[in-house]
Each structure stands twice: as C-alpha cells, then as structure tokens.
Amino acid sequence: MVSIVAKKHSCLTGKFMSNRLLHTTSPYLLQHAHQPVDWYPWGEEALQKAFQEDKPLLVSIGYAACHWCHVMAREAFEDREAAALMNEHFVCIKVDREERPDVDQVYVAALQAMGLQAGWPLHVFLLPDQQPFYGGNYFSLESWKHLLKQVAQAFRDHRTQLTASAMQFTQALNEESTELAGPAAPIFFQAHQLFDQIDQALDQEYGGLKGAPKFPMPSVGLFLLHYYGATQEEKALTQLHLTLEGMAYGGIYDQLGGGFARYTTDVAWRIPHFEKMLYDNGQLLSLYAQAYTVTKKPLYKRVVEEMVDFVRRELMQEAGGYYSALDADSEGIEGKFYTWTQAEVEEVLGEEAPLFIRQFNIMLERGGWGRGRAHVLYQTADSARMMADEQIEQARQRLLAAR
C-alpha cells in the first residue's frame, strides 16, 4: 500500500554520520539527517557562516512526497565524492518547501528570473550576501558533480561577473514586486485583460495550460468559472469544461480511489507523477464543487464525492488532523500502487474484465508504463460510455479492495 509520508520517513541510521538536520522536526529534512553532506537548516547560522567564510550558499529545496527529490537524494547526496565537493566549496542548506513556503517562493521566482523552469527538487546557488546567481532542478550524479566544480571555479575565478549577474537577477525580482504592488486598474478592466492573457496560454485540445508537464492550476479554473459568472463569456465555460472533464477522465485522477495526483508528464492528463498532495486536492475539491453548483454536471458531483471519500480514507488521522501528502513511490517503485497489468485486472474481475479493460485503456497492444508494463487507468470521451455507472462502481470497489 502507498505510504503516508508523514508516517513513512526513516533516517539512514548508521550509514553516515548525522548532520544538523537531525535536530529538526520536518519529515523531509529528517530524511537527509544521516547523509554525508554537512546540511544546515535555513537560518541565521548558515547565512552567517557563508558571509564570514566568504563561501557561496547552496540552497536545496524539496518536500517529503517528491519522487525526484528522493532520487537525487539517493544518487547525489549519499555519494561521498559529491558530498565532499559540496562540503568543501559551499555552505549547504536544506529547505522543506511545505515548512518554509516563504523561502521556496523567493527562489522559485529567482529561477524564473534566470529564464529557467522552476520545479522540485529546486537548487539555487547564492553569493555570500544571499543574492542568487544560478540554479536548476534535478541533476544526475555526474551532472551534479560537474556543476559543483564549475560553480566553485566560477566563484573563485570569475567573481566579478557572478556578482554582476546576481545584481541583475535581484533587480528583476525587485521590479516584479514593485509592479505587483502598483496602482490597481478598474476591476472589470483587469478581469478582461487577465482573461485575454490566460486565453493565449490555454490548451484548446486537452484543457489546462499548454505544454507538459501539466499541472491542474485550480486558481485558473476558478477564475474561468467566476469570469463566466460575471460576463457570461461562453468561451471561459467551454475551456473550464474541457479542463475539468479531461482531468476527471485522465490518469491524473485516481480512477479507483479518487483524488488527484500532482501533475502529468504528458499534455493529455494521462501519465501522472503519482504523489497526491492535500493542498492540491483541497483546491480542486472546491473547484469541482463550485463548478457543479453552476453547471449541475453529474461528473463533477461524482468527483467531489469520491475526493471526500479519498481524503477521509487516506489522509485523515485518527485524531482528526490531516497528512500533507501521499508518496509517489511504493516499495521503492514510482506508481506501483496505482498501476495495473491486464492479467491483474482479469484476475480480480473475471468475466467482467474485458469491458473494463477497454473502458480504462488497459490494452496489451498499447504497451504500458513503468513496473512490468503496467497501465495507468484513464478514460477517453469514447471509452467512457462502454460500461453502465453501476457496472463501473462495482468493478471499482472490487479493484480498490484488491489494491
């Protein structure tokens, strides 16, 4: 069964010496507490050390349910050669983005100012005075070691150029903050202007924003819904339906257990990055509920009900609190808990399997994903009409119990 990450974390006791993260409370930081990297938590001690020793800072940001954060931790941060480079040339800081969203927000903006795509794990190199000058996301071990050497050499031999670049990025961030705080235009003018901007970025075939990876972006959906309510602009409602239906039928939605994954790696909402976040699902629950109150579409009501069941079943503590996320990995394999082979479905459903297999696109000739050519369950506009609702619900419950 998929692990609940707030329960799951385990330090690599005995493998390496402990570092300063051992004294933190974040499950994500504790996962790095026995690595050979001399990690500091975000705080004055690390910032002062960098300034006093005139060393660049290396800020590494992630969170407990992030698959690629785990991969890079295993490949790079537990490698003694890479750790030695990090310890020698940098003051290294680990940040849990769920614990410090304020720090995360600053460095996401910094990467975007550099013209780089922001994502996690997120790595930013700073001058001793905390001005960012370079960054990136996931790096393989060899790429990481090469980058560490390059940055260390650049800091030693080309300090003036790095300082100039860092000042430009800092100025760009400051200018953006000033623009956001500027005088407000009339609200309807702003809304029309924002809709025109968003419309240019919308995927007219699959919904959501163009390109991959594809994130749900519930704030955009809520804007389209409210814009339609204020203006009766049918284009906004059409695009909202395209997005909500595409997601509800797609692999980004857990077709058995309810709840949405973090994002998909493709444009059609089919192949998810399997972690499930409480805050994503909370926002999407609100979006689908509000969309149902406006449109009365049964699909949206069903999604809301299934999401509530999912949160109660898998994210709610016995004491009444909620876990922040479910891990993408099960038994060390990404998506193992959620994917099915055709043989597994046939074993559970018997004579009813062929229809389910067609409806949820589990065809051998189409190959599969990841573990043992297993399949992500998703529907399409054509396949979604093959089975009656009662048949689907019975099959779902049997497969969910087996899972």
PDB file of N, CA and C in Angstrom, residues 161-194:
ATOM      1  N   GLN A 161      31.992  38.798 -12.506  1.00  0.00           N
ATOM      2  CA  GLN A 161      30.892  38.508 -13.429  1.00  0.00           C
ATOM      3  C   GLN A 161      29.688  37.907 -12.702  1.00  0.00           C
ATOM      4  N   LEU A 162      29.961  37.003 -11.759  1.00  0.00           N
ATOM      5  CA  LEU A 162      28.860  36.409 -10.998  1.00  0.00           C
ATOM      6  C   LEU A 162      28.103  37.469 -10.203  1.00  0.00           C
ATOM      7  N   THR A 163      28.847  38.381  -9.600  1.00  0.00           N
ATOM      8  CA  THR A 163      28.217  39.445  -8.816  1.00  0.00           C
ATOM      9  C   THR A 163      27.339  40.325  -9.694  1.00  0.00           C
ATOM     10  N   ALA A 164      27.822  40.637 -10.902  1.00  0.00           N
ATOM     11  CA  ALA A 164      27.035  41.453 -11.828  1.00  0.00           C
ATOM     12  C   ALA A 164      25.748  40.736 -12.237  1.00  0.00           C
ATOM     13  N   SER A 165      25.854  39.432 -12.525  1.00  0.00           N
ATOM     14  CA  SER A 165      24.665  38.657 -12.885  1.00  0.00           C
ATOM     15  C   SER A 165      23.679  38.595 -11.732  1.00  0.00           C
ATOM     16  N   ALA A 166      24.196  38.369 -10.528  1.00  0.00           N
ATOM     17  CA  ALA A 166      23.333  38.279  -9.361  1.00  0.00           C
ATOM     18  C   ALA A 166      22.589  39.594  -9.132  1.00  0.00           C
ATOM     19  N   MET A 167      23.265  40.713  -9.348  1.00  0.00           N
ATOM     20  CA  MET A 167      22.611  42.013  -9.163  1.00  0.00           C
ATOM     21  C   MET A 167      21.488  42.206 -10.172  1.00  0.00           C
ATOM     22  N   GLN A 168      21.699  41.711 -11.408  1.00  0.00           N
ATOM     23  CA  GLN A 168      20.647  41.821 -12.418  1.00  0.00           C
ATOM     24  C   GLN A 168      19.420  41.014 -12.040  1.00  0.00           C
ATOM     25  N   PHE A 169      19.643  39.781 -11.570  1.00  0.00           N
ATOM     26  CA  PHE A 169      18.515  38.948 -11.158  1.00  0.00           C
ATOM     27  C   PHE A 169      17.777  39.576  -9.975  1.00  0.00           C
ATOM     28  N   THR A 170      18.527  40.107  -9.020  1.00  0.00           N
ATOM     29  CA  THR A 170      17.909  40.737  -7.852  1.00  0.00           C
ATOM     30  C   THR A 170      17.093  41.952  -8.268  1.00  0.00           C
ATOM     31  N   GLN A 171      17.620  42.739  -9.199  1.00  0.00           N
ATOM     32  CA  GLN A 171      16.901  43.918  -9.693  1.00  0.00           C
ATOM     33  C   GLN A 171      15.608  43.504 -10.391  1.00  0.00           C
ATOM     34  N   ALA A 172      15.682  42.426 -11.185  1.00  0.00           N
ATOM     35  CA  ALA A 172      14.490  41.947 -11.889  1.00  0.00           C
ATOM     36  C   ALA A 172      13.421  41.512 -10.901  1.00  0.00           C
ATOM     37  N   LEU A 173      13.829  40.818  -9.832  1.00  0.00           N
ATOM     38  CA  LEU A 173      12.869  40.391  -8.811  1.00  0.00           C
ATOM     39  C   LEU A 173      12.247  41.590  -8.102  1.00  0.00           C
ATOM     40  N   ASN A 174      13.052  42.593  -7.799  1.00  0.00           N
ATOM     41  CA  ASN A 174      12.541  43.794  -7.130  1.00  0.00           C
ATOM     42  C   ASN A 174      11.565  44.552  -8.009  1.00  0.00           C
ATOM     43  N   GLU A 175      11.869  44.636  -9.312  1.00  0.00           N
ATOM     44  CA  GLU A 175      10.981  45.332 -10.247  1.00  0.00           C
ATOM     45  C   GLU A 175       9.643  44.623 -10.358  1.00  0.00           C
ATOM     46  N   GLU A 176       9.684  43.276 -10.364  1.00  0.00           N
ATOM     47  CA  GLU A 176       8.444  42.497 -10.427  1.00  0.00           C
ATOM     48  C   GLU A 176       7.592  42.755  -9.196  1.00  0.00           C
ATOM     49  N   SER A 177       8.223  42.818  -8.017  1.00  0.00           N
ATOM     50  CA  SER A 177       7.483  43.082  -6.779  1.00  0.00           C
ATOM     51  C   SER A 177       6.852  44.467  -6.822  1.00  0.00           C
ATOM     52  N   THR A 178       7.569  45.454  -7.383  1.00  0.00           N
ATOM     53  CA  THR A 178       7.051  46.813  -7.481  1.00  0.00           C
ATOM     54  C   THR A 178       5.845  46.864  -8.399  1.00  0.00           C
ATOM     55  N   GLU A 179       5.919  46.130  -9.532  1.00  0.00           N
ATOM     56  CA  GLU A 179       4.794  46.112 -10.468  1.00  0.00           C
ATOM     57  C   GLU A 179       3.553  45.514  -9.821  1.00  0.00           C
ATOM     58  N   LEU A 180       3.743  44.438  -9.049  1.00  0.00           N
ATOM     59  CA  LEU A 180       2.608  43.792  -8.402  1.00  0.00           C
ATOM     60  C   LEU A 180       1.953  44.711  -7.375  1.00  0.00           C
ATOM     61  N   ALA A 181       2.754  45.599  -6.786  1.00  0.00           N
ATOM     62  CA  ALA A 181       2.229  46.478  -5.745  1.00  0.00           C
ATOM     63  C   ALA A 181       1.749  47.812  -6.305  1.00  0.00           C
ATOM     64  N   GLY A 182       1.736  47.965  -7.635  1.00  0.00           N
ATOM     65  CA  GLY A 182       1.378  49.230  -8.265  1.00  0.00           C
ATOM     66  C   GLY A 182      -0.097  49.559  -8.144  1.00  0.00           C
ATOM     67  N   PRO A 183      -0.511  50.727  -8.633  1.00  0.00           N
ATOM     68  CA  PRO A 183      -1.909  51.147  -8.529  1.00  0.00           C
ATOM     69  C   PRO A 183      -2.835  50.205  -9.291  1.00  0.00           C
ATOM     70  N   ALA A 184      -4.000  49.931  -8.729  1.00  0.00           N
ATOM     71  CA  ALA A 184      -4.945  48.984  -9.322  1.00  0.00           C
ATOM     72  C   ALA A 184      -5.786  49.658 -10.399  1.00  0.00           C
ATOM     73  N   ALA A 185      -5.976  48.937 -11.506  1.00  0.00           N
ATOM     74  CA  ALA A 185      -6.887  49.391 -12.551  1.00  0.00           C
ATOM     75  C   ALA A 185      -8.307  49.000 -12.147  1.00  0.00           C
ATOM     76  N   PRO A 186      -9.340  49.556 -12.796  1.00  0.00           N
ATOM     77  CA  PRO A 186     -10.716  49.149 -12.505  1.00  0.00           C
ATOM     78  C   PRO A 186     -10.864  47.634 -12.633  1.00  0.00           C
ATOM     79  N   ILE A 187     -11.656  47.030 -11.745  1.00  0.00           N
ATOM     80  CA  ILE A 187     -11.684  45.580 -11.611  1.00  0.00           C
ATOM     81  C   ILE A 187     -12.116  44.887 -12.897  1.00  0.00           C
ATOM     82  N   PHE A 188     -13.106  45.417 -13.617  1.00  0.00           N
ATOM     83  CA  PHE A 188     -13.556  44.739 -14.827  1.00  0.00           C
ATOM     84  C   PHE A 188     -12.527  44.839 -15.937  1.00  0.00           C
ATOM     85  N   PHE A 189     -11.820  45.958 -15.997  1.00  0.00           N
ATOM     86  CA  PHE A 189     -10.745  46.084 -16.987  1.00  0.00           C
ATOM     87  C   PHE A 189      -9.660  45.057 -16.699  1.00  0.00           C
ATOM     88  N   GLN A 190      -9.333  44.892 -15.430  1.00  0.00           N
ATOM     89  CA  GLN A 190      -8.334  43.901 -15.041  1.00  0.00           C
ATOM     90  C   GLN A 190      -8.793  42.499 -15.415  1.00  0.00           C
ATOM     91  N   ALA A 191     -10.058  42.190 -15.163  1.00  0.00           N
ATOM     92  CA  ALA A 191     -10.575  40.849 -15.429  1.00  0.00           C
ATOM     93  C   ALA A 191     -10.534  40.531 -16.921  1.00  0.00           C
ATOM     94  N   HIS A 192     -10.976  41.479 -17.753  1.00  0.00           N
ATOM     95  CA  HIS A 192     -10.950  41.251 -19.207  1.00  0.00           C
ATOM     96  C   HIS A 192      -9.518  41.083 -19.695  1.00  0.00           C
ATOM     97  N   GLN A 193      -8.638  41.902 -19.174  1.00  0.00           N
ATOM     98  CA  GLN A 193      -7.229  41.844 -19.563  1.00  0.00           C
ATOM     99  C   GLN A 193      -6.621  40.501 -19.150  1.00  0.00           C
ATOM    100  N   LEU A 194      -6.936  40.046 -17.940  1.00  0.00           N
ATOM    101  CA  LEU A 194      -6.406  38.782 -17.450  1.00  0.00           C
ATOM    102  C   LEU A 194      -6.958  37.614 -18.259  1.00  0.00           C
TER     103      LEU A 194
END
